[in-house]
CSV table of C-alpha atoms in Angstrom, one decimal:
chain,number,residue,atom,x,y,z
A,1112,UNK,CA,-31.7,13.7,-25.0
A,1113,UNK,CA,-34.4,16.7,-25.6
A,1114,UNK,CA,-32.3,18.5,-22.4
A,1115,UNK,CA,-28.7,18.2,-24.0
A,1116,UNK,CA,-30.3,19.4,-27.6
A,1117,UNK,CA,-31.9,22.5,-25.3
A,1118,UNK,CA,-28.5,22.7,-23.5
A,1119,UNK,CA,-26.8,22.9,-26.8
A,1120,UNK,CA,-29.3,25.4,-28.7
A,1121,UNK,CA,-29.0,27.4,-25.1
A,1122,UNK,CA,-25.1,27.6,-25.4
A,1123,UNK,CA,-25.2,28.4,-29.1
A,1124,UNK,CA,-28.0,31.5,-29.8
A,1125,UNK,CA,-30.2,33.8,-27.9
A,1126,UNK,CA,-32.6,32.8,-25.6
A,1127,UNK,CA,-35.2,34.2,-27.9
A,1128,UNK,CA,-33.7,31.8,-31.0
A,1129,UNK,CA,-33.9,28.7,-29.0
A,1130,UNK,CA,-37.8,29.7,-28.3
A,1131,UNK,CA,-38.3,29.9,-32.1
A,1132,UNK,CA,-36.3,26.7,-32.5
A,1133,UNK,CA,-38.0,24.8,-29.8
A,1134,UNK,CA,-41.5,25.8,-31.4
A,1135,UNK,CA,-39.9,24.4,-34.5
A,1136,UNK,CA,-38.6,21.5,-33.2
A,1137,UNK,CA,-42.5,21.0,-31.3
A,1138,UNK,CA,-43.9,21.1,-34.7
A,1139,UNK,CA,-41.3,18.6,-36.9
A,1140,UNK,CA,-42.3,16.1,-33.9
A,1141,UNK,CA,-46.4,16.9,-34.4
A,1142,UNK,CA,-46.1,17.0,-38.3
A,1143,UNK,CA,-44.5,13.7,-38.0
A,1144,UNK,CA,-46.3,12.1,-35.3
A,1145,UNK,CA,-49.8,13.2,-36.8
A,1146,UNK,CA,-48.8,11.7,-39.8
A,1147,UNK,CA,-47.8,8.7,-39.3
A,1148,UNK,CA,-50.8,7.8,-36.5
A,1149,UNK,CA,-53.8,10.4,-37.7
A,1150,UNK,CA,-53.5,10.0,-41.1
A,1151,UNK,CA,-51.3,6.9,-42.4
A,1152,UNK,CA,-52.1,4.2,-40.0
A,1153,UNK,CA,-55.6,4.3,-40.0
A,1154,UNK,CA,-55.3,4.1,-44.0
A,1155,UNK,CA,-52.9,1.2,-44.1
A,1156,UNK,CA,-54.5,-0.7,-41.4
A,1157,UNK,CA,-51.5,-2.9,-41.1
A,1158,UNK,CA,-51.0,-5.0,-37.9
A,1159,UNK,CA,-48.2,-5.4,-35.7
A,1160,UNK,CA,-46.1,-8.5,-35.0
A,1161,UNK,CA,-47.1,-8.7,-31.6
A,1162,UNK,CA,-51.1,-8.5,-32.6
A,1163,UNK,CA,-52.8,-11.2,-30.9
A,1164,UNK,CA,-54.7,-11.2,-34.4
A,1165,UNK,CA,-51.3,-11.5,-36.5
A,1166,UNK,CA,-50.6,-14.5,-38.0
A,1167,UNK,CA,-47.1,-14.7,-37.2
A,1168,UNK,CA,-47.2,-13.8,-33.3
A,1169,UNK,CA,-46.0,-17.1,-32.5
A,1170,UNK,CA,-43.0,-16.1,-34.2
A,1171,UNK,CA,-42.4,-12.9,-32.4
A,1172,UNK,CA,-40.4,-13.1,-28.8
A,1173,UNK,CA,-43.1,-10.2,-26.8
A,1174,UNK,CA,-40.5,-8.9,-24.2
A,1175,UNK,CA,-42.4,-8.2,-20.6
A,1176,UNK,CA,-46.1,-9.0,-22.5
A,1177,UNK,CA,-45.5,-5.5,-24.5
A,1178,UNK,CA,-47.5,-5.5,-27.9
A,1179,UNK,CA,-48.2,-2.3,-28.5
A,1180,UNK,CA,-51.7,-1.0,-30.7
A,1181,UNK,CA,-53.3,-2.7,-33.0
A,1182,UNK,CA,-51.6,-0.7,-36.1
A,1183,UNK,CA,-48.1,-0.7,-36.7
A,1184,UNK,CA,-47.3,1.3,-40.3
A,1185,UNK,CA,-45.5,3.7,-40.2
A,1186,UNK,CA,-44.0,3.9,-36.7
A,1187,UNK,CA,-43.8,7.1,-34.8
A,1188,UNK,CA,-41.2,6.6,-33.0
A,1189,UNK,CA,-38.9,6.5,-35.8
A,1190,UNK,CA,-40.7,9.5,-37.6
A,1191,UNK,CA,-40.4,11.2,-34.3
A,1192,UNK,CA,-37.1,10.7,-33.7
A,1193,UNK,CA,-35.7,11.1,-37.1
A,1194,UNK,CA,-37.2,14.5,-37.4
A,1195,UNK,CA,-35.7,15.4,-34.7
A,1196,UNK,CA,-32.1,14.1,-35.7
A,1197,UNK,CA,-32.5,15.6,-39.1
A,1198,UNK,CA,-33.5,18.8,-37.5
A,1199,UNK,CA,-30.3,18.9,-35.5
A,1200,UNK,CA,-28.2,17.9,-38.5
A,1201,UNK,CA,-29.3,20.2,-40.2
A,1202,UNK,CA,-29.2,23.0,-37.9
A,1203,UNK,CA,-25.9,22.8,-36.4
A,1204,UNK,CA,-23.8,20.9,-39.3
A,1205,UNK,CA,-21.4,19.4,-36.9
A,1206,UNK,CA,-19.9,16.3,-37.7
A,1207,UNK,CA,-20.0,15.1,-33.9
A,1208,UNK,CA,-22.9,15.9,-33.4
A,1209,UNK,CA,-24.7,14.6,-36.6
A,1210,UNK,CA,-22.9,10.9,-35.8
A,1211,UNK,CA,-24.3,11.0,-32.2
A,1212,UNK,CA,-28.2,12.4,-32.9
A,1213,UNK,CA,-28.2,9.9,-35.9
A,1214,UNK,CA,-27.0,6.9,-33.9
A,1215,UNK,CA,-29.5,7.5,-30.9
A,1216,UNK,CA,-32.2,7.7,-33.7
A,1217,UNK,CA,-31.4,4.4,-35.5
A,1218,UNK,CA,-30.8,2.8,-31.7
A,1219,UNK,CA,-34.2,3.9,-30.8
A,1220,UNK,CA,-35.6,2.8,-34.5
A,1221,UNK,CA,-34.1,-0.8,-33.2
A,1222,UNK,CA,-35.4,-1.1,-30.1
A,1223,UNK,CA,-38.9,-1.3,-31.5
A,1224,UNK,CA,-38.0,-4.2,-34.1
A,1225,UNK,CA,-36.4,-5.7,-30.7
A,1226,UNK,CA,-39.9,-5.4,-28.7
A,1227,UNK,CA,-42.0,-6.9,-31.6
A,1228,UNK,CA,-43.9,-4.0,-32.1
A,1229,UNK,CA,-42.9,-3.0,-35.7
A,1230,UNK,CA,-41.3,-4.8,-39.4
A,1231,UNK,CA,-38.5,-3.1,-40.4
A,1232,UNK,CA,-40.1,-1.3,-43.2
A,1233,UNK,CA,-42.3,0.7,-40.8
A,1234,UNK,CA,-39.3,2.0,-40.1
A,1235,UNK,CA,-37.8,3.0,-43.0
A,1236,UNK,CA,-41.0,4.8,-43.8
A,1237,UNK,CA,-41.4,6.6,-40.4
A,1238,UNK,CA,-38.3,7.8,-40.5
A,1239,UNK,CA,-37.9,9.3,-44.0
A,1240,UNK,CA,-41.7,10.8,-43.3
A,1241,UNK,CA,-39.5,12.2,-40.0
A,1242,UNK,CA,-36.3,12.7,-42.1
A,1243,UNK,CA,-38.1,15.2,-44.0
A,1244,UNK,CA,-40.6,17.3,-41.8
A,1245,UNK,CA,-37.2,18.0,-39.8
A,1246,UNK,CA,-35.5,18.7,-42.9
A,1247,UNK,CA,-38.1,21.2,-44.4
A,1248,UNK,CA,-38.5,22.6,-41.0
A,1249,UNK,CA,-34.8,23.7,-40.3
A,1250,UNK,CA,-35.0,24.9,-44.3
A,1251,UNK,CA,-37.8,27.0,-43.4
A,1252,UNK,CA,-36.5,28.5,-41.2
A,1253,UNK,CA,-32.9,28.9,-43.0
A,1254,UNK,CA,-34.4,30.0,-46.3
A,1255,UNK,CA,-36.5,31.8,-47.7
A,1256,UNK,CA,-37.6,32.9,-51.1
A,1257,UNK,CA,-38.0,36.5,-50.7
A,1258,UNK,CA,-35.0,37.5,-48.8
A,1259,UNK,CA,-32.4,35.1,-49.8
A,1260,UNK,CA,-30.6,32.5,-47.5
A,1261,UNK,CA,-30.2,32.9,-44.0
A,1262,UNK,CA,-28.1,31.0,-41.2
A,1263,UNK,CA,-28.7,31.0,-38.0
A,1264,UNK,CA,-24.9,31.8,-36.8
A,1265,UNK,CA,-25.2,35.4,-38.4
A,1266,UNK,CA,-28.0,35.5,-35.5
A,1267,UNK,CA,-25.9,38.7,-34.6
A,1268,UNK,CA,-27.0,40.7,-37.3
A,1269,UNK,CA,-30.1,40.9,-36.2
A,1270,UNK,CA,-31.9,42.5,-32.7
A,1271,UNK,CA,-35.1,40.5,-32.5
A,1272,UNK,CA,-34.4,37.0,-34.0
A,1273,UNK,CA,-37.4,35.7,-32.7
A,1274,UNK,CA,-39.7,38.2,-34.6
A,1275,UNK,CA,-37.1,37.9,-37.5
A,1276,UNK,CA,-37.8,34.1,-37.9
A,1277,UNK,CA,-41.3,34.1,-37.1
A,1278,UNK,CA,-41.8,36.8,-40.1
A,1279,UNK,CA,-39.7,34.5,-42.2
A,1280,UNK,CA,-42.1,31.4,-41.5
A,1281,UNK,CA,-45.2,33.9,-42.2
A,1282,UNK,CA,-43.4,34.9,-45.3
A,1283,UNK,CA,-42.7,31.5,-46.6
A,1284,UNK,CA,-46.4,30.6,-45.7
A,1285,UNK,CA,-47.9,33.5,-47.6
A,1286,UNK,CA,-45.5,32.9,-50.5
A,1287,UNK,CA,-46.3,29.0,-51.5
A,1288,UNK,CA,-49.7,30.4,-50.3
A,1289,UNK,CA,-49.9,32.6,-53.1
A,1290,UNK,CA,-47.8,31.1,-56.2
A,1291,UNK,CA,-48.6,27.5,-55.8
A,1292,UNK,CA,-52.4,27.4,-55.5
């Protein structure tokens, strides 16, 4: 999956764009994962299905003895994998492409209810904390409050893109930086 989206950001921009968007795409997946397991889980504290210490893991089929950690809420994989579907949805816009990213997200949200490892609602909530780092990231790099709104097809405009967007993320930065604290 990661090789047809680089395939697909290679055949699209400059090399120099797809550096900026891989970076970007490297950061949705840490904000997301970092969330979900540094900060949420140990907060929640919620236990798997497939915890030994779970009172319902007689109830849960454990497929090849897999049971995962001992936390469960949120799940990264669905935060990982949304952010990057919303990422490419909102990157591209291409109908095609949006069905297919957003399909293998939700059939890689499933096949962690099918192992046991998580309840549907650690899910829901990994992937809308996903759903919008890769959503803020693509509009972070789209927009931006002091130049107006920018899309990365008029990429031709410009020489350096990758010094272009890395400016705009500095800029953004400095400006919620500066009028919202």
């Amino acid at each position: 999956m990661y090789a047809t989206i680089l395939y697909i950001l290679l055949r699209n921009f400059h090399w120099k764009v797809v550096v900026c968007y891989v970076a970007a795409i490297a950061l949705t997946i840490t904000f997301a994962d970092q969330m979900c397991s540094s900060i949420i889980r140990p907060v929640v504290a919620r236990l798997r299905p497939a915890n030994p210490d779970n009172p319902i893991v007689d109830m849960v089929y454990i497929v090849n003895g897999y049971r995962g950690g001992s936390y469960g809420f949120p799940s990264c994989h669905a935060a990982n994998s949304l952010g990057l579907a919303m990422f490419v949805v909102f990157l591209f816009r291409k109908r095609w492409l949006s069905i297919f990213i957003v399909t293998w997200a939700i059939l890689n949200c499933y096949t962690r209810i099918y192992l046991g490892v998580h309840y549907p609602g650690d899910l829901l909530v990994g992937g809308i904390i996903g759903g919008f780092g890769g959503c803020y990231s693509v509009l972070s790099l789209t927009n931006s409050h002091l130049f107006g709104t920018f899309h990365p097809y008029e990429e031709k405009r410009y020489k350096t893109m990758a010094s272009h967007y890395l400016c705009r993320i500095a800029d953004n930065a400095r400006y919620h930086y500066i009028f919202h604290n």
